[in-house]
Tab-separated table of N, CA and C in Angstrom:
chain	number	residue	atom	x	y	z
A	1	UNK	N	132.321	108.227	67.876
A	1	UNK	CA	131.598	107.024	68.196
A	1	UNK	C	130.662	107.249	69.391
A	2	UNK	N	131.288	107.779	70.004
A	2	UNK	CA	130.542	108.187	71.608
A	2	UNK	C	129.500	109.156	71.261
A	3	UNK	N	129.732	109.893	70.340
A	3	UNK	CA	128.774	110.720	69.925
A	3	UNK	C	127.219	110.117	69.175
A	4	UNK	N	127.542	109.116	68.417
A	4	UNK	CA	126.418	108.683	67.676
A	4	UNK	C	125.464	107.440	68.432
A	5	UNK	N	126.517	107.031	69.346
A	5	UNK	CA	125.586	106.483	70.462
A	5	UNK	C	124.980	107.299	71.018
A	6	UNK	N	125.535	108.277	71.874
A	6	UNK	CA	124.600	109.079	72.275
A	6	UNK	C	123.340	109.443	71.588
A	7	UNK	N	123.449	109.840	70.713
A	7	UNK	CA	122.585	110.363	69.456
A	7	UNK	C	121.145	109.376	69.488
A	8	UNK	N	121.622	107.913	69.217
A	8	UNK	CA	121.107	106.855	69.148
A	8	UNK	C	120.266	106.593	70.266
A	9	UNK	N	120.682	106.719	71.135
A	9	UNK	CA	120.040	106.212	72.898
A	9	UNK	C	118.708	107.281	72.824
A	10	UNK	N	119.301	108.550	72.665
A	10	UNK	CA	118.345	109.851	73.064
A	10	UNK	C	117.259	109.432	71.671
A	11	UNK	N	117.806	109.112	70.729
A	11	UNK	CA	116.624	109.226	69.883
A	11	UNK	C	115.425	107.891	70.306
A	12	UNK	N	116.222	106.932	70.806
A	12	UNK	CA	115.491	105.523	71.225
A	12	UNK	C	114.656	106.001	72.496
A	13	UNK	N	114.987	106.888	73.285
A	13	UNK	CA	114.062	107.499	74.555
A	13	UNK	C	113.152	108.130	74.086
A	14	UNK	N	113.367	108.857	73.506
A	14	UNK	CA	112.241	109.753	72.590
A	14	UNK	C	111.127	109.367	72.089
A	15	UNK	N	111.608	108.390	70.741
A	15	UNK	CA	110.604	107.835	70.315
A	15	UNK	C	109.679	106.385	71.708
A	16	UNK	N	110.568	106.315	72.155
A	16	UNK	CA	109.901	105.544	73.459
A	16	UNK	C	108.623	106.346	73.973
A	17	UNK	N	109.409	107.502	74.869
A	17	UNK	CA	108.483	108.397	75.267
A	17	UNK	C	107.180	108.595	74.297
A	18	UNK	N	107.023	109.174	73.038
A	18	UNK	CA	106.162	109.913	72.338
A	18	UNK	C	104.881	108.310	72.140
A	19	UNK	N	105.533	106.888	72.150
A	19	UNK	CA	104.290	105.851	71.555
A	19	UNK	C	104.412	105.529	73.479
A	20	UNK	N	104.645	106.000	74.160
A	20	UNK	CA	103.856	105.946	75.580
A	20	UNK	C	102.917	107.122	75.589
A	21	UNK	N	103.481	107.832	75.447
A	21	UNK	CA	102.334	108.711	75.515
A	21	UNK	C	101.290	109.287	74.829
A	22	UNK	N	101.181	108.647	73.458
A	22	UNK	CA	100.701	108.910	72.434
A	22	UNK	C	99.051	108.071	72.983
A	23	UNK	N	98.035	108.928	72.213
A	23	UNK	CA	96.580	107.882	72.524
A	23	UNK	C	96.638	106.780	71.793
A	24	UNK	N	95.938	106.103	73.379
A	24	UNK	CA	95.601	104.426	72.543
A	24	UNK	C	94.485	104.209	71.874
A	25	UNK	N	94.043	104.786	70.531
A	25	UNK	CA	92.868	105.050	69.424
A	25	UNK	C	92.214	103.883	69.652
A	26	UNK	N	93.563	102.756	69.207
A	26	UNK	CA	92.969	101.172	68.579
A	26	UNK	C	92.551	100.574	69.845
A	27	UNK	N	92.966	100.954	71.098
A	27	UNK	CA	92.627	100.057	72.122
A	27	UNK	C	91.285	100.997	72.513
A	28	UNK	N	91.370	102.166	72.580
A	28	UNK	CA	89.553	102.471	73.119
A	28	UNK	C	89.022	102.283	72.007
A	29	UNK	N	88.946	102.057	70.833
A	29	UNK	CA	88.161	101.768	70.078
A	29	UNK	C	87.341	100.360	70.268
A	30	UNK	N	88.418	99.244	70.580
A	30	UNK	CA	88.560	98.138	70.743
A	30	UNK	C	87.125	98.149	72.365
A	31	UNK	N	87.888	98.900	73.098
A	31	UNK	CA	86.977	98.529	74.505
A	31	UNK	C	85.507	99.131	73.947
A	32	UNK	N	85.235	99.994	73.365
A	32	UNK	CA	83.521	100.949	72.906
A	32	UNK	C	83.296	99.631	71.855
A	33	UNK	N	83.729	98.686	71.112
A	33	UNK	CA	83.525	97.842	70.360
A	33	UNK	C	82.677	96.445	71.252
A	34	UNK	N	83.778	96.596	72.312
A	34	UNK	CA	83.741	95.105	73.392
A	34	UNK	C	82.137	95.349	74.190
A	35	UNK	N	81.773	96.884	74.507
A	35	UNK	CA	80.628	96.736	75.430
A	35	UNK	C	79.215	96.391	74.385
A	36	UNK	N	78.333	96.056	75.253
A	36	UNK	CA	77.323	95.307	74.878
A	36	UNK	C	76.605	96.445	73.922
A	37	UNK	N	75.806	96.135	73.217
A	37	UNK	CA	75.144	97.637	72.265
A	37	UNK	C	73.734	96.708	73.079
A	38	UNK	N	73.017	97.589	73.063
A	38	UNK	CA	71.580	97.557	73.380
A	38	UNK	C	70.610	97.906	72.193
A	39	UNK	N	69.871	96.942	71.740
A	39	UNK	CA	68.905	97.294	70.834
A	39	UNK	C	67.690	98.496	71.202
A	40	UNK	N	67.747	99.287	70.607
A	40	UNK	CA	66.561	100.054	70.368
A	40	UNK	C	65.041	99.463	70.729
A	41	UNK	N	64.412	100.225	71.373
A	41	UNK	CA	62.844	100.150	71.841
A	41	UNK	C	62.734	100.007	73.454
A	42	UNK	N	61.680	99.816	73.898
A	42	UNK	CA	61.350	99.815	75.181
A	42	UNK	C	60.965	98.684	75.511
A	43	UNK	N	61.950	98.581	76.741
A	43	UNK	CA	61.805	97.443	77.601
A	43	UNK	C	60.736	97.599	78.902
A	44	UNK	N	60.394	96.537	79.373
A	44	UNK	CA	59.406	96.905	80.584
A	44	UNK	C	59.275	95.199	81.467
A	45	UNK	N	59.823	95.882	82.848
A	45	UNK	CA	59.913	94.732	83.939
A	45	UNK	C	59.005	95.182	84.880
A	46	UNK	N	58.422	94.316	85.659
A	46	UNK	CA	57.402	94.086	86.236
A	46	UNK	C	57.081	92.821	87.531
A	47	UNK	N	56.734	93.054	88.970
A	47	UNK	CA	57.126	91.634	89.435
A	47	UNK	C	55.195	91.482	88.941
A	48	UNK	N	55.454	90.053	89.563
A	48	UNK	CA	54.435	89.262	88.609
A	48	UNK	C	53.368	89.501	89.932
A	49	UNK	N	53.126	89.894	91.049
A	49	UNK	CA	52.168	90.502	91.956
A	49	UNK	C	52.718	91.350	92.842
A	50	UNK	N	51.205	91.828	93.672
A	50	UNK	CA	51.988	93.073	94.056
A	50	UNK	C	52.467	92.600	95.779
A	51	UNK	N	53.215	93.560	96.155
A	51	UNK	CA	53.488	93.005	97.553
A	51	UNK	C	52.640	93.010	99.163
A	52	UNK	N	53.154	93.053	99.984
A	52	UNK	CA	51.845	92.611	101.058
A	52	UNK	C	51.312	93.820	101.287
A	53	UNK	N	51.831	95.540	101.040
A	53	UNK	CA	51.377	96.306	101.131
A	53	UNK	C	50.343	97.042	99.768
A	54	UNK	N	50.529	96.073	98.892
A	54	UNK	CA	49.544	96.019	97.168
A	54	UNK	C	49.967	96.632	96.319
A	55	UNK	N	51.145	97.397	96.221
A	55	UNK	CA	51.997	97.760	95.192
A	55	UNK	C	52.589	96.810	94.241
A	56	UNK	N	53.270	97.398	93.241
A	56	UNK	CA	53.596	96.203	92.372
A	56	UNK	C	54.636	97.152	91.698
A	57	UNK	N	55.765	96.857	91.775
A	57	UNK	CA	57.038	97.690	91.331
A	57	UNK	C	57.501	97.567	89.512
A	58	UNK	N	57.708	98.123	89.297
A	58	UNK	CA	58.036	98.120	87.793
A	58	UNK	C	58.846	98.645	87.404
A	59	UNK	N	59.469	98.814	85.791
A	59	UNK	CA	60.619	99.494	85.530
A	59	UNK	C	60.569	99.246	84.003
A	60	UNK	N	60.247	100.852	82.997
A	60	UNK	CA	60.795	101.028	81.896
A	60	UNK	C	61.632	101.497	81.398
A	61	UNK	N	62.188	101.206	80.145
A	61	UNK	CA	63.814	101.670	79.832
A	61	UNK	C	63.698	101.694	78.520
A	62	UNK	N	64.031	102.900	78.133
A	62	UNK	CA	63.898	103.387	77.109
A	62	UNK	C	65.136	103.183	76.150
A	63	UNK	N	65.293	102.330	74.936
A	63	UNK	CA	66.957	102.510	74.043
A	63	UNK	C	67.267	103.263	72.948
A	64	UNK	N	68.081	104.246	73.117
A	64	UNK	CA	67.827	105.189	71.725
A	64	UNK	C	68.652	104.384	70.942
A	65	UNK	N	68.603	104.800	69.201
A	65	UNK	CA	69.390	104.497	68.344
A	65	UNK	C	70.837	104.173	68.672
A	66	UNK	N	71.194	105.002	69.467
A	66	UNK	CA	72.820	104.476	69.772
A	66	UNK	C	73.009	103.631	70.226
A	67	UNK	N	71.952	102.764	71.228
A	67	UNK	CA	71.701	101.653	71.631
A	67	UNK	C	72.177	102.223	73.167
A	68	UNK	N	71.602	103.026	73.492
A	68	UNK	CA	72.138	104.003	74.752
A	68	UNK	C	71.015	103.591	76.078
A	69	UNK	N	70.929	103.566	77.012
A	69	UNK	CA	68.926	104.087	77.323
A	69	UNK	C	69.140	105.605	77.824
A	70	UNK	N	68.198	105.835	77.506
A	70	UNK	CA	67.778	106.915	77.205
A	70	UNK	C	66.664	107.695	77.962
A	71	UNK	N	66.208	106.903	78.620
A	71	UNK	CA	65.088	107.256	79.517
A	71	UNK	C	64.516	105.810	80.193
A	72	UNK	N	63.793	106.326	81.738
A	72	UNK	CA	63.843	104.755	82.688
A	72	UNK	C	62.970	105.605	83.978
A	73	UNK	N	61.682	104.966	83.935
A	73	UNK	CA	60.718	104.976	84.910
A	73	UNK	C	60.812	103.954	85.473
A	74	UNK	N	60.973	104.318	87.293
A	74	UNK	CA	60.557	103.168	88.135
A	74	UNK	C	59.992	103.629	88.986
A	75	UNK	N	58.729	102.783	89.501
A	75	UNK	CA	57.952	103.397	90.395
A	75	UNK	C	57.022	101.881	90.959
A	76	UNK	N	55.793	102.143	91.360
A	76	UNK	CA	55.418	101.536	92.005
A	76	UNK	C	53.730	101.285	91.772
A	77	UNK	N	53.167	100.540	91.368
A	77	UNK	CA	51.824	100.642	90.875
A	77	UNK	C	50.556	99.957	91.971
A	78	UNK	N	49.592	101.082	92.517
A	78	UNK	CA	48.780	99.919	93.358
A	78	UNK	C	47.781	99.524	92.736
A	79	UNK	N	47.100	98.462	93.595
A	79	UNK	CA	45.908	98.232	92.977
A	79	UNK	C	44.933	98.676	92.993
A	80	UNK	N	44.437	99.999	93.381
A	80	UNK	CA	43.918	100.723	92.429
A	80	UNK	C	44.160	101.556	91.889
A	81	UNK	N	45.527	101.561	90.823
A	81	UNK	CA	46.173	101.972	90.130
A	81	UNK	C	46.765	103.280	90.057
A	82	UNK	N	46.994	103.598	91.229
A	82	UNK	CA	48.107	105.221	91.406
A	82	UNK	C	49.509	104.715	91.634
A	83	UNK	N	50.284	105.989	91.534
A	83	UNK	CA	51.314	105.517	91.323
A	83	UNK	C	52.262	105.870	93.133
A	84	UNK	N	53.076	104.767	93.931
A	84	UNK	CA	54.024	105.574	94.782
A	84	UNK	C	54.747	106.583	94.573
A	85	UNK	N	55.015	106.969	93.797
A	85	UNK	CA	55.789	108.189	93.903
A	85	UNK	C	54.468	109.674	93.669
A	86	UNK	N	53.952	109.597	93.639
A	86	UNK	CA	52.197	110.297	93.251
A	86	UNK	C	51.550	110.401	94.838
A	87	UNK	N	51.609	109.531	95.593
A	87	UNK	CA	51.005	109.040	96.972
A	87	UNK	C	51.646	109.765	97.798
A	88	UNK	N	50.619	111.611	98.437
A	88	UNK	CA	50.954	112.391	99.242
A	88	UNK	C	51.745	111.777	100.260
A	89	UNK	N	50.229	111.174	100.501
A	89	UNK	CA	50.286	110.142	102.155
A	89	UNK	C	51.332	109.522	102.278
A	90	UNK	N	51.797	108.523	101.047
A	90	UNK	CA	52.469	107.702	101.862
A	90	UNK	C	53.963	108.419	101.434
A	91	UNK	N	54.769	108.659	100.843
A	91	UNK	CA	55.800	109.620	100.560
A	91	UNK	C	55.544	110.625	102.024
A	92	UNK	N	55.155	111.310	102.398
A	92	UNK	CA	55.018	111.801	103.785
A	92	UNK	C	55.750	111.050	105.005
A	93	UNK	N	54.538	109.670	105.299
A	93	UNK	CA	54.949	108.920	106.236
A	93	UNK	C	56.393	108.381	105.748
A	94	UNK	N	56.889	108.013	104.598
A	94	UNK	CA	58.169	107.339	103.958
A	94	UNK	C	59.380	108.460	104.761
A	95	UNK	N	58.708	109.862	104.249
A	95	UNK	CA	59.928	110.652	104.253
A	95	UNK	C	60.252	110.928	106.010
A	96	UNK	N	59.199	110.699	106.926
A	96	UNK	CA	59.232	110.835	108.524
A	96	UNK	C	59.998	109.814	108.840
A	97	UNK	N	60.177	108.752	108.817
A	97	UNK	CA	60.185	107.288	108.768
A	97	UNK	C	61.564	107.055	108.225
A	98	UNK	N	62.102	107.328	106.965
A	98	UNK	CA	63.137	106.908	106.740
A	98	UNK	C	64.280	108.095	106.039
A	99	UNK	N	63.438	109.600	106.075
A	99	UNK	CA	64.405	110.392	105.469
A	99	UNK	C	64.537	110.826	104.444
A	100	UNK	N	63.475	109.942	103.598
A	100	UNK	CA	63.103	109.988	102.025
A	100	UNK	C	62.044	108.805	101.413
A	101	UNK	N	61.526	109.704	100.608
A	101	UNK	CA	60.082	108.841	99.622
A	101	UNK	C	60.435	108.238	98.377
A	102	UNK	N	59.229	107.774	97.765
A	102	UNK	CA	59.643	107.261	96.434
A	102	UNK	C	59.556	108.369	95.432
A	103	UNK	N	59.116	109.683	95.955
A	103	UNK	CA	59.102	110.835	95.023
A	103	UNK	C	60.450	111.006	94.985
A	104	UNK	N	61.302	110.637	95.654
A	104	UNK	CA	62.621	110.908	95.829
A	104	UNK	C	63.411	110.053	95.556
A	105	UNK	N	63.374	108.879	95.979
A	105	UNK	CA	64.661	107.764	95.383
A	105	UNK	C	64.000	107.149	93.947
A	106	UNK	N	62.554	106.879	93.757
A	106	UNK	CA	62.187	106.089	92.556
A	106	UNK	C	63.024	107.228	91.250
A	107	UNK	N	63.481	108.138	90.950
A	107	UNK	CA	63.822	109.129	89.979
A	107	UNK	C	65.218	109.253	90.565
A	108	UNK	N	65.676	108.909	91.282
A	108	UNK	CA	67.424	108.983	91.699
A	108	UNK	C	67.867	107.661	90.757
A	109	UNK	N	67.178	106.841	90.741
A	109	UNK	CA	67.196	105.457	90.364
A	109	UNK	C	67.251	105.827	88.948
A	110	UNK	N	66.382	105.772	88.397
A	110	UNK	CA	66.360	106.503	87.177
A	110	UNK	C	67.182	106.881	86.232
A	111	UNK	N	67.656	108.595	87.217
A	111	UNK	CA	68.388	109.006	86.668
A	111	UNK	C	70.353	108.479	86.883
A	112	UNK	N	70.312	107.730	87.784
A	112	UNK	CA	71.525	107.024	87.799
A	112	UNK	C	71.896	105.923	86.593
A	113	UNK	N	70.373	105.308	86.715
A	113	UNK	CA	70.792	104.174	85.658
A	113	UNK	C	71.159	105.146	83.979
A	114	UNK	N	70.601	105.978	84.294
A	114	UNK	CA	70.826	106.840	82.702
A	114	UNK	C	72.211	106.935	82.558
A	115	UNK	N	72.861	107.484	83.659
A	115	UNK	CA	74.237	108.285	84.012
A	115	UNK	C	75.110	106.690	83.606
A	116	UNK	N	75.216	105.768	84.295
A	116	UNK	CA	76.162	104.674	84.332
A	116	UNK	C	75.758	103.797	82.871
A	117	UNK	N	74.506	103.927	82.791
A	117	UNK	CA	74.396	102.761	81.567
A	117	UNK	C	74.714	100.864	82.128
A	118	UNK	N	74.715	100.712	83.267
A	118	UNK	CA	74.944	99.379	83.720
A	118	UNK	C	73.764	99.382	84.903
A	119	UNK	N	72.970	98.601	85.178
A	119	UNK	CA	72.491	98.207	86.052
A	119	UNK	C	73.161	97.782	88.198
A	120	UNK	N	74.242	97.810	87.044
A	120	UNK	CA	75.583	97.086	88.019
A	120	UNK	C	75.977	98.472	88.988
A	121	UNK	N	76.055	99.034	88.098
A	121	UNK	CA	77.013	100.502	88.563
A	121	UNK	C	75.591	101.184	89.452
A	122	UNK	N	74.350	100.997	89.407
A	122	UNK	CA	73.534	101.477	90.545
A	122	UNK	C	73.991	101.489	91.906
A	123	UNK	N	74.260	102.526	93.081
A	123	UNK	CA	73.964	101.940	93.891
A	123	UNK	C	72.788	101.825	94.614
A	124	UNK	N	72.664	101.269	95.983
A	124	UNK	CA	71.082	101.189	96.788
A	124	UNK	C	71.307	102.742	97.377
A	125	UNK	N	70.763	102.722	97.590
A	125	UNK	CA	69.872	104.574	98.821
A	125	UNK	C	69.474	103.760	99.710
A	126	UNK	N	70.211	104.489	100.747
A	126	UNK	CA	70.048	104.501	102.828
A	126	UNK	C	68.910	104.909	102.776
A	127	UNK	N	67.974	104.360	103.306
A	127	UNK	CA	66.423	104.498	103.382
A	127	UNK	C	64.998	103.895	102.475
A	128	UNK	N	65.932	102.816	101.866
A	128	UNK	CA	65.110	102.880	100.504
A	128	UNK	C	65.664	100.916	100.328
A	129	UNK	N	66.087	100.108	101.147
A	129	UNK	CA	66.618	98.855	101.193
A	129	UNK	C	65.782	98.421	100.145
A	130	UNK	N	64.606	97.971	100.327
A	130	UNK	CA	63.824	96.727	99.680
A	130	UNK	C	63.754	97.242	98.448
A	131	UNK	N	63.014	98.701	97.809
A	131	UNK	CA	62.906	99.596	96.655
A	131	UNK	C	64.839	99.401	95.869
A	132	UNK	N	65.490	98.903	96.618
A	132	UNK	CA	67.439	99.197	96.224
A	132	UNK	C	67.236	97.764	95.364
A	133	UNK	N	66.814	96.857	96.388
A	133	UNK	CA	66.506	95.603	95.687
A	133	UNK	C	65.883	95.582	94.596
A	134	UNK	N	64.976	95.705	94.437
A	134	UNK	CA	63.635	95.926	93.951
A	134	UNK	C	63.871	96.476	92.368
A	135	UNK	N	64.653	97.299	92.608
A	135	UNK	CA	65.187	98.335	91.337
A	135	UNK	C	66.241	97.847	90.912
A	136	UNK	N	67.196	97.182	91.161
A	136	UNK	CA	68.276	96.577	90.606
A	136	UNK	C	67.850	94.933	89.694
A	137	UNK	N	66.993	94.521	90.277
A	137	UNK	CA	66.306	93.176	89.863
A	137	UNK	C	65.570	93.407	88.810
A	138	UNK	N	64.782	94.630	88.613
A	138	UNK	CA	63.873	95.360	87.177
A	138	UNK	C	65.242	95.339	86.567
A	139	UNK	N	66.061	96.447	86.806
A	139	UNK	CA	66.667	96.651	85.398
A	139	UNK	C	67.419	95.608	84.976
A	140	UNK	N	68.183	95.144	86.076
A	140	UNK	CA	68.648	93.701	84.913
A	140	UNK	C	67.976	93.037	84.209
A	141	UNK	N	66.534	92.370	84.574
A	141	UNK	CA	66.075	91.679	83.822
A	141	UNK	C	65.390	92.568	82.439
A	142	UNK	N	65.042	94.169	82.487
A	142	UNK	CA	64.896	95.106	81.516
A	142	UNK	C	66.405	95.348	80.388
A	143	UNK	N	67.239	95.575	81.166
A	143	UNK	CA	68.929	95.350	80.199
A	143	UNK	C	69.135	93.975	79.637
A	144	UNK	N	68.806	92.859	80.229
A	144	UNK	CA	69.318	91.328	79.523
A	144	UNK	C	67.923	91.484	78.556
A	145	UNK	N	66.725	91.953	78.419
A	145	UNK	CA	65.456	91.992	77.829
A	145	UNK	C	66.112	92.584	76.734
A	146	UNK	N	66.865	93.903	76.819
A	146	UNK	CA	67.359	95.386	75.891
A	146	UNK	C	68.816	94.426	75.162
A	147	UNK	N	69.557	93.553	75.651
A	147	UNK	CA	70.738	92.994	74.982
A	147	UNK	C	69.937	91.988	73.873
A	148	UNK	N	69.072	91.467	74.115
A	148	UNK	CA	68.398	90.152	73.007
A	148	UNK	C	66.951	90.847	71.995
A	149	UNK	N	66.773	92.221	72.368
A	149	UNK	CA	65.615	92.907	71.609
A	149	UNK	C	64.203	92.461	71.553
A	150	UNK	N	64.369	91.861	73.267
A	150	UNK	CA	62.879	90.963	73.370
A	150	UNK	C	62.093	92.495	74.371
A	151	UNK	N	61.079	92.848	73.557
A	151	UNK	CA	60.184	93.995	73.947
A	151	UNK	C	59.130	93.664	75.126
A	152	UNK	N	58.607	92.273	74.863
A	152	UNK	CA	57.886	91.951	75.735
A	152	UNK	C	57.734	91.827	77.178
A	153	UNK	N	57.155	92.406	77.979
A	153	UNK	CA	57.220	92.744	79.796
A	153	UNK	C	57.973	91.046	80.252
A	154	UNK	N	58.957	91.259	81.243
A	154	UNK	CA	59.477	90.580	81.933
A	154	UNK	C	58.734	90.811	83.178
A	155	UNK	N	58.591	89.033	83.718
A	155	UNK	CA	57.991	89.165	85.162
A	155	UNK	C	58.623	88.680	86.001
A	156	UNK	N	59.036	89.024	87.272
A	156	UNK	CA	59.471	88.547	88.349
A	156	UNK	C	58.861	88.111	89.267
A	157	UNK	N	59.010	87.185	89.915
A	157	UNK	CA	58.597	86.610	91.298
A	157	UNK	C	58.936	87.523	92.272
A	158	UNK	N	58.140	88.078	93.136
A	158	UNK	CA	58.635	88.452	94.230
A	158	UNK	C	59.213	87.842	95.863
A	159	UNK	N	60.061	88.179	96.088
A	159	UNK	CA	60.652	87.364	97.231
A	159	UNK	C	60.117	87.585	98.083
A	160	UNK	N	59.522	86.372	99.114
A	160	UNK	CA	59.007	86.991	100.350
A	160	UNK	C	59.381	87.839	101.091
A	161	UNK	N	58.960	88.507	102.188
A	161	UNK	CA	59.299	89.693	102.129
A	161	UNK	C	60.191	89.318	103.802
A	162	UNK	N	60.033	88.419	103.973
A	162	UNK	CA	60.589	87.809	105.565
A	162	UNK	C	62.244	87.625	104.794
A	163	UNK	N	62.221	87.326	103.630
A	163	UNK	CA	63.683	86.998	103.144
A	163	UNK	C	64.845	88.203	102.824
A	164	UNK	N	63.757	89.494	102.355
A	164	UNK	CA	64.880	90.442	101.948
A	164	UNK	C	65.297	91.568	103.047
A	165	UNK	N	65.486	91.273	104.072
A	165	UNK	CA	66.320	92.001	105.226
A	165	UNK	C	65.515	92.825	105.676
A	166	UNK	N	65.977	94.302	106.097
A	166	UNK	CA	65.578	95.402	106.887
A	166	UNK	C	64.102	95.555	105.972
A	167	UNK	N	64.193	95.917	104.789
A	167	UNK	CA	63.335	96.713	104.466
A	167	UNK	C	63.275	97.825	104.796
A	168	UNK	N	61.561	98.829	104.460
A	168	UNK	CA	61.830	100.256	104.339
A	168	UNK	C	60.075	100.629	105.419
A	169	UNK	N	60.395	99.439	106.238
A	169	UNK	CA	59.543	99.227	107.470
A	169	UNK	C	57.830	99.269	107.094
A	170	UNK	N	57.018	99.923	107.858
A	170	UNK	CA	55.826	99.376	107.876
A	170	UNK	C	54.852	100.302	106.793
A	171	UNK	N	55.562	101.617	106.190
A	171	UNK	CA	54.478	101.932	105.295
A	171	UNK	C	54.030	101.359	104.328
């Protein structure tokens, strides 16, 4: 008797053990089911003027078939149409000044949002405050654009510039 209990217990641990430790198929299936799919094509955010220094920040995002993105330019457009991260001069003074340019964080940005796939999961860059802002506000409104398959440029208001803190000073 003592024996087939035994028997019994060890086999009840066992099979315990093996569906603990066994993969949870149905439940990651379940969570890759639950996240948002992103429609295919290119999105493009934009604030709706440029700021007191005449740039005008933007952000495209590219969705492959998997509904992945896939590729994501952000940069900075002036009015007369070059791009900040392109701008010897001012990437120079940026990089004296704060340690780093937009040749440098506008493509960190980028390539982060590629890496995480959430807008959320960005973080800001020490040296780069208002552009941290700036870039997190594109892609959400480019990702909620990419969740409903609306292609058409999203525009933002830009916030005065007395409202969004430190900033990335006078260049």
């Amino acid at each position: 008797m003592k024996k087939r209990l035994l028997i019994m217990v060890l086999w009840m641990i066992t099979a315990g053990t093996l569906l603990a430790c066994s993969p949870q198929t149905e439940n990651a299936q379940f969570v890759e089911e639950s996240k948002t799919r992103l429609i295919p094509g290119t999105y493009r955010a934009e604030f709706d003027q440029p700021d007191s220094r005449g740039w005008t920040p933007f952000l495209v995002m590219e969705i492959n078939d998997e509904g992945k993105i896939a590729e994501v330019n952000f940069d900075y457009i002036s009015t007369e149409g070059t791009f900040k991260t392109q701008d010897a001069d001012y990437n120079q003074r940026m990089t004296a000044a704060n340690g780093l340019g937009p040749k440098t964080y506008c493509p960190r940005f980028a390539k982060n949002l590629i890496i995480y796939q959430d807008p959320a999961q960005v973080d800001g860059i020490t040296g780069a405050t208002s552009s941290s802002q700036e870039f997190k506000q594109l892609a959400q409104a480019a990702y909620a654009a990419a969740e409903k398959g609306s292609q058409g440029t999203v525009y933002l208001s830009h916030i005065p510039e007395g409202d969004q803190g430190s900033g990335e000073g006078d260049s």
